[in-house]
PDB file of C-alpha atoms in Angstrom:
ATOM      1  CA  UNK K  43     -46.347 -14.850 -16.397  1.00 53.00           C
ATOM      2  CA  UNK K  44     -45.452 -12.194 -14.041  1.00 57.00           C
ATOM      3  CA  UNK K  45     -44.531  -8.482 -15.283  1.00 60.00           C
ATOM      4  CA  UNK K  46     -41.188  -7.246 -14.113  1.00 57.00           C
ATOM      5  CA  UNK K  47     -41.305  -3.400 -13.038  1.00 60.00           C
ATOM      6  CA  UNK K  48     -39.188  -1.179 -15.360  1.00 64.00           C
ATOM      7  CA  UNK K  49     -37.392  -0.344 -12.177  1.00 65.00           C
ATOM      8  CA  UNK K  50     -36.717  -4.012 -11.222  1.00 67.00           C
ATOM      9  CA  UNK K  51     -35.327  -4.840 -14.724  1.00 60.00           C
ATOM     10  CA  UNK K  52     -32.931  -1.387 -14.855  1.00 61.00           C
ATOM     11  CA  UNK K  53     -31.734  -2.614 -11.482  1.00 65.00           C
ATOM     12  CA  UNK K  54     -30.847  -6.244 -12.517  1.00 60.00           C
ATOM     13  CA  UNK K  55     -29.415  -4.963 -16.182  1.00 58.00           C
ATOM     14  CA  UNK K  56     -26.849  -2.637 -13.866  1.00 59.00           C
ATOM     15  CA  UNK K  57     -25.649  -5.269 -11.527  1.00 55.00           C
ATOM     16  CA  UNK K  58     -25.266  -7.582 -14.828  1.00 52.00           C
ATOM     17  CA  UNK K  59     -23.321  -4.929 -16.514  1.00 51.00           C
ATOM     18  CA  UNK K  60     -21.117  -4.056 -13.347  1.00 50.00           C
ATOM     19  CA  UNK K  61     -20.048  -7.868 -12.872  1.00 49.00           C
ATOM     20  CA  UNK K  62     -18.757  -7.063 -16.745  1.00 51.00           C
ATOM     21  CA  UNK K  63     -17.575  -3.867 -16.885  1.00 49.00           C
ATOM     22  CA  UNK K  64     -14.120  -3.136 -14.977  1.00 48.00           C
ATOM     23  CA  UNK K  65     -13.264   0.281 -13.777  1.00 47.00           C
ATOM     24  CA  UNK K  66      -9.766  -0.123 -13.189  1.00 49.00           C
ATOM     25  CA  UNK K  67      -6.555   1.735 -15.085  1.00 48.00           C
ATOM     26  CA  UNK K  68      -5.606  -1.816 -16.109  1.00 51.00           C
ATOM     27  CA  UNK K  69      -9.129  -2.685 -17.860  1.00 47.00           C
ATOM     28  CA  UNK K  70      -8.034   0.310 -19.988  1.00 47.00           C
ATOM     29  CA  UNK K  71      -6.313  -0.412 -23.468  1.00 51.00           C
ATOM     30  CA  UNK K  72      -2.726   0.898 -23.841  1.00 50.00           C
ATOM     31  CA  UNK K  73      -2.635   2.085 -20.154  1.00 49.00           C
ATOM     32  CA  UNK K  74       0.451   0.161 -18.359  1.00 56.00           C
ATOM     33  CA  UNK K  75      -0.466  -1.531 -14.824  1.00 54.00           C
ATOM     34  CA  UNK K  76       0.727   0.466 -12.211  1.00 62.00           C
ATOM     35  CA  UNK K  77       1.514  -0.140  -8.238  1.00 68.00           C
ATOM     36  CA  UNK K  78      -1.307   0.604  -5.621  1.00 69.00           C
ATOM     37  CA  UNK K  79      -1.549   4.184  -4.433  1.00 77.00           C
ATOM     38  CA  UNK K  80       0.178   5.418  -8.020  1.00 87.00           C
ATOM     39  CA  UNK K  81      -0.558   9.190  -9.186  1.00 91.00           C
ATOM     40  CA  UNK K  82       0.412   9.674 -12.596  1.00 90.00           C
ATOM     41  CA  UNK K  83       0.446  13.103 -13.741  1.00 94.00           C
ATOM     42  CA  UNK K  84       0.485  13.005 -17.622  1.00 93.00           C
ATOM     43  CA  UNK K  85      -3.032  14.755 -17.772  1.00 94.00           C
ATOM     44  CA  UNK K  86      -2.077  17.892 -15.975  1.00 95.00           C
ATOM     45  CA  UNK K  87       1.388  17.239 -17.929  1.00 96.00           C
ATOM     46  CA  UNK K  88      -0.484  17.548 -21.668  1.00 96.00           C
ATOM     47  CA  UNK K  89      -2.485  20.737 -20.418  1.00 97.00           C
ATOM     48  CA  UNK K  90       0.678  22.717 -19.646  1.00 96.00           C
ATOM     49  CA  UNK K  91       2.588  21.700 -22.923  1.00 97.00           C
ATOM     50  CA  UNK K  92      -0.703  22.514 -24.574  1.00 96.00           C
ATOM     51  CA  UNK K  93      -1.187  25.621 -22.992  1.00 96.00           C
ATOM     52  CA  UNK K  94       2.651  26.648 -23.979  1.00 97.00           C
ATOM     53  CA  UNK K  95       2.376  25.365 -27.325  1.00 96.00           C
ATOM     54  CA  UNK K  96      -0.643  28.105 -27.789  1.00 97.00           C
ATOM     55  CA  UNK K  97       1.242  31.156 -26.705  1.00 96.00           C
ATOM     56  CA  UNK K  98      -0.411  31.055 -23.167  1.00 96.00           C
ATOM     57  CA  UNK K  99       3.320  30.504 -21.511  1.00 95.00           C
ATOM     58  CA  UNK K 100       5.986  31.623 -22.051  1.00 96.00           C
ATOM     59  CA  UNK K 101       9.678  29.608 -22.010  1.00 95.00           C
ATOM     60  CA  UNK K 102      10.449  31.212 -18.894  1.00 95.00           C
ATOM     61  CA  UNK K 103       7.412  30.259 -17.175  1.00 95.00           C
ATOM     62  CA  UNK K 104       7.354  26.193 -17.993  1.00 95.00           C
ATOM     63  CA  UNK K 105      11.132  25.901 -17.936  1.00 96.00           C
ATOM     64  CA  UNK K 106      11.796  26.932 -14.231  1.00 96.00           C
ATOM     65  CA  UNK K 107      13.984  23.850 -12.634  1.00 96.00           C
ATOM     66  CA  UNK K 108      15.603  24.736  -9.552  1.00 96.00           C
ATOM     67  CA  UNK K 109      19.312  24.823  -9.336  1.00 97.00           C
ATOM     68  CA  UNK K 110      19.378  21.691  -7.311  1.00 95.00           C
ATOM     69  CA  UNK K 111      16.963  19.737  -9.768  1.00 96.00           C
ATOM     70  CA  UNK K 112      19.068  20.893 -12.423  1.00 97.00           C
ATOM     71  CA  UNK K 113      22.342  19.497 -10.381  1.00 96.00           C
ATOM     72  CA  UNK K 114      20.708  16.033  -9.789  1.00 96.00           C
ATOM     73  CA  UNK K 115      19.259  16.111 -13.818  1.00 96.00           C
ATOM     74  CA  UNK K 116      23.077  16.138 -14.381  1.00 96.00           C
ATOM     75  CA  UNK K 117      24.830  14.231 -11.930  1.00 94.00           C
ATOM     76  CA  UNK K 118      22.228  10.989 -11.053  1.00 91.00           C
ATOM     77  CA  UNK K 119      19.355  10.847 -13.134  1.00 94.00           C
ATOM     78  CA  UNK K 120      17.684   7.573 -15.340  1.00 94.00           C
ATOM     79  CA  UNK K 121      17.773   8.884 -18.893  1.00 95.00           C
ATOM     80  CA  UNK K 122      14.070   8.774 -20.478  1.00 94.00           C
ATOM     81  CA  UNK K 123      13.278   8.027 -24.623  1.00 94.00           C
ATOM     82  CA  UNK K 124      11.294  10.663 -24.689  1.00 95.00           C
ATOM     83  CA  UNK K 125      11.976  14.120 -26.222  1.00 96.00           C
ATOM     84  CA  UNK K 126      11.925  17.116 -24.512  1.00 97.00           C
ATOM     85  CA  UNK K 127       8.145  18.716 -25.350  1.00 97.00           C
ATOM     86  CA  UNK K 128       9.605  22.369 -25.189  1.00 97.00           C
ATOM     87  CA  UNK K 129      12.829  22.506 -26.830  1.00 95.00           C
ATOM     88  CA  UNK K 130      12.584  19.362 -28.407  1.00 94.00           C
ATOM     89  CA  UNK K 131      16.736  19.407 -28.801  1.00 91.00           C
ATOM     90  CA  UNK K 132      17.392  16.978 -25.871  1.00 94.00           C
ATOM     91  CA  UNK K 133      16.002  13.715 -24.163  1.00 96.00           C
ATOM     92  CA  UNK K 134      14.579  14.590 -20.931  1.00 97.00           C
ATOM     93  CA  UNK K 135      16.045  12.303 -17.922  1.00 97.00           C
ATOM     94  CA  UNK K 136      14.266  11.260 -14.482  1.00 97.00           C
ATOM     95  CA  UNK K 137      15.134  12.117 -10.804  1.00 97.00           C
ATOM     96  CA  UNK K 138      13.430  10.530  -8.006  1.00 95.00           C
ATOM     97  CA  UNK K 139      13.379  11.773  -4.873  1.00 95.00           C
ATOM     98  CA  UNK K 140      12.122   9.396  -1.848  1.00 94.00           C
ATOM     99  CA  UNK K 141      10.447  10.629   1.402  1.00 94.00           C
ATOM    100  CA  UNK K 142       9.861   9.123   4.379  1.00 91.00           C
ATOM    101  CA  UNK K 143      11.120   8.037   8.288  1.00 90.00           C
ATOM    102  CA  UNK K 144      14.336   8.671   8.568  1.00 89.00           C
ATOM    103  CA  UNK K 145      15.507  10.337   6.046  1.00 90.00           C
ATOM    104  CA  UNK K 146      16.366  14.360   5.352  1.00 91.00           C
ATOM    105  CA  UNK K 147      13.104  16.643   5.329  1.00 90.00           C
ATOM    106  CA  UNK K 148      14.502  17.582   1.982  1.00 88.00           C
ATOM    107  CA  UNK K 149      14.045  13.713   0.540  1.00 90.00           C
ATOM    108  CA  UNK K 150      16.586  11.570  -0.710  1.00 93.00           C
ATOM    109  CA  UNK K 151      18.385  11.427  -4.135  1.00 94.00           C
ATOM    110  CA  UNK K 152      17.632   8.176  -5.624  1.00 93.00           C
ATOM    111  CA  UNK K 153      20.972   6.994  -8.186  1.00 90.00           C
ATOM    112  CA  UNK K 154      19.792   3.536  -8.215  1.00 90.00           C
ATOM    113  CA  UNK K 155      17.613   0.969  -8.676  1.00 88.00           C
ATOM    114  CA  UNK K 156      19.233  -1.048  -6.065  1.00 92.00           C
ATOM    115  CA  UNK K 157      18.709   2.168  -3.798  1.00 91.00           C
ATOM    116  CA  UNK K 158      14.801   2.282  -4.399  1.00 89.00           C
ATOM    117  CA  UNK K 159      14.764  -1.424  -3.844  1.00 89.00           C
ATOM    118  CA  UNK K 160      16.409  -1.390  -0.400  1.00 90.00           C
ATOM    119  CA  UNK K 161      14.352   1.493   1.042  1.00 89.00           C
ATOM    120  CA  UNK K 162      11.048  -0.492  -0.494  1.00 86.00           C
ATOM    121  CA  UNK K 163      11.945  -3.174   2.583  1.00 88.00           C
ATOM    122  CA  UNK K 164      12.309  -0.641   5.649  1.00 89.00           C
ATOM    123  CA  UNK K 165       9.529  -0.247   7.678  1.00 86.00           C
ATOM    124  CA  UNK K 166       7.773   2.879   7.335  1.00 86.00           C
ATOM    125  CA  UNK K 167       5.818   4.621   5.415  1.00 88.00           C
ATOM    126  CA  UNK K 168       8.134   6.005   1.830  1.00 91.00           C
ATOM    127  CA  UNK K 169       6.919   7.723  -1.050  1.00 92.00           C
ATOM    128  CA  UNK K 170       8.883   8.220  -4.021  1.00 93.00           C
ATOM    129  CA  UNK K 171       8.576  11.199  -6.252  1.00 95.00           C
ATOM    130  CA  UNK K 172       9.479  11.152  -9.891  1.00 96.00           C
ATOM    131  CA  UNK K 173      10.512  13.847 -11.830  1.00 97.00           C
ATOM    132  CA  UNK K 174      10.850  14.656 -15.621  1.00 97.00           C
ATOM    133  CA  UNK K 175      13.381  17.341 -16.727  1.00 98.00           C
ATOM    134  CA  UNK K 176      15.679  18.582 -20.131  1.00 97.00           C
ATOM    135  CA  UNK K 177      18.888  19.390 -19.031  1.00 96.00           C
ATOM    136  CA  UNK K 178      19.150  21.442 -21.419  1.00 95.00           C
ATOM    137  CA  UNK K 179      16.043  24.027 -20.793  1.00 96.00           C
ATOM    138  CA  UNK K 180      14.913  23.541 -17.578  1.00 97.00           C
ATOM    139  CA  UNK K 181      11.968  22.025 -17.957  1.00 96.00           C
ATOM    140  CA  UNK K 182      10.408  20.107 -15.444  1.00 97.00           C
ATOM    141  CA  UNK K 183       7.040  18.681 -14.402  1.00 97.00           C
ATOM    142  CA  UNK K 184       6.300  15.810 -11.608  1.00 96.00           C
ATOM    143  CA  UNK K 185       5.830  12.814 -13.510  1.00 95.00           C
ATOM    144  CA  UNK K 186       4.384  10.223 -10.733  1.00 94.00           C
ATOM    145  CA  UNK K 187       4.141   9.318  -7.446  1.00 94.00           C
ATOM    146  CA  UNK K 188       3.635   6.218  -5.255  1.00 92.00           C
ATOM    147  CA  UNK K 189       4.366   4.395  -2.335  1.00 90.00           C
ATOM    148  CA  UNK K 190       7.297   2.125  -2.289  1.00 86.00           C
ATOM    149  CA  UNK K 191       5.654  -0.554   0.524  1.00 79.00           C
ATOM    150  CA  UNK K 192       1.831  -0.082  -0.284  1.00 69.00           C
ATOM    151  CA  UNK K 193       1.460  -3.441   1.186  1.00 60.00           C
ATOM    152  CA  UNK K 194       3.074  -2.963   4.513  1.00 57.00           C
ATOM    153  CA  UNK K 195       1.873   1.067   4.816  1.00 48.00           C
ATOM    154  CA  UNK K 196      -2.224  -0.413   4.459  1.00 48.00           C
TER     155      UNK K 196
END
């Protein structure tokens, strides 16, 4: 019987193991399937609460909304379950803004639902920015992004 090389065998063990082993967000446990192109920004999210909750921030420093983000918070944003990490008195709320052809430099407002969904089937090229805020302290952080035609934009 032939003798496989120790480098022959590591070889074939790693393609066997990659045919098994999936890299993907959704191969992960608990982690929700997201659309192509997604960023998610809960990591860099955790490290500034963290960093507050040690005395490294102050209030002033994490809860710094502008006016305008403050005004959309109130007027036309999805509420959110979650808590507000910093004051912890309110539920924080989501605004999305959506970029792209023909629209203001500034983005657009979404309100809706129905709005994201007919922007999704224009042509060009739209990304949509989510953002997490407490209308109550001003605290804000980028939640996501993504594309709103990843198929089309490819």
């Amino acid at each position: 019987m032939d003798r496989i090389s120790p480098p022959r065998v590591r070889r074939a063990i790693r393609s066997l193991a990659s045919l098994f082993v999936s890299f993907t967000a959704g191969s992960i446990r608990g982690v929700e399937r997201r659309t192509p192109g997604e960023v998610d920004y809960r990591l860099a999210r955790q490290h500034l609460i963290s960093e507050y909750r040690k005395g490294r921030l102050a209030q002033h420093e994490v809860c710094d909304a502008h006016p305008e983000l403050m005004r959309a918070a109130r007027e036309c944003a999805q509420p959110s379950r979650e808590d507000c990490p910093i004051c912890e008195a309110h539920k924080l709320v989501l605004v999305s803004y959506v970029f792209g052809p023909r629209l203001p430099s500034f983005g657009r407002c979404i309100t809706s639902a129905k709005e994201l969904k007919a922007l999704s089937k224009r042509s060009g090229e739209f990304s949509c920015y989510v953002v997490e805020v407490c209308p109550s302290c001003s605290w804000n952080h980028l939640a996501r992004t993504f594309l709103l035609n990843p198929a089309r934009s490819a």
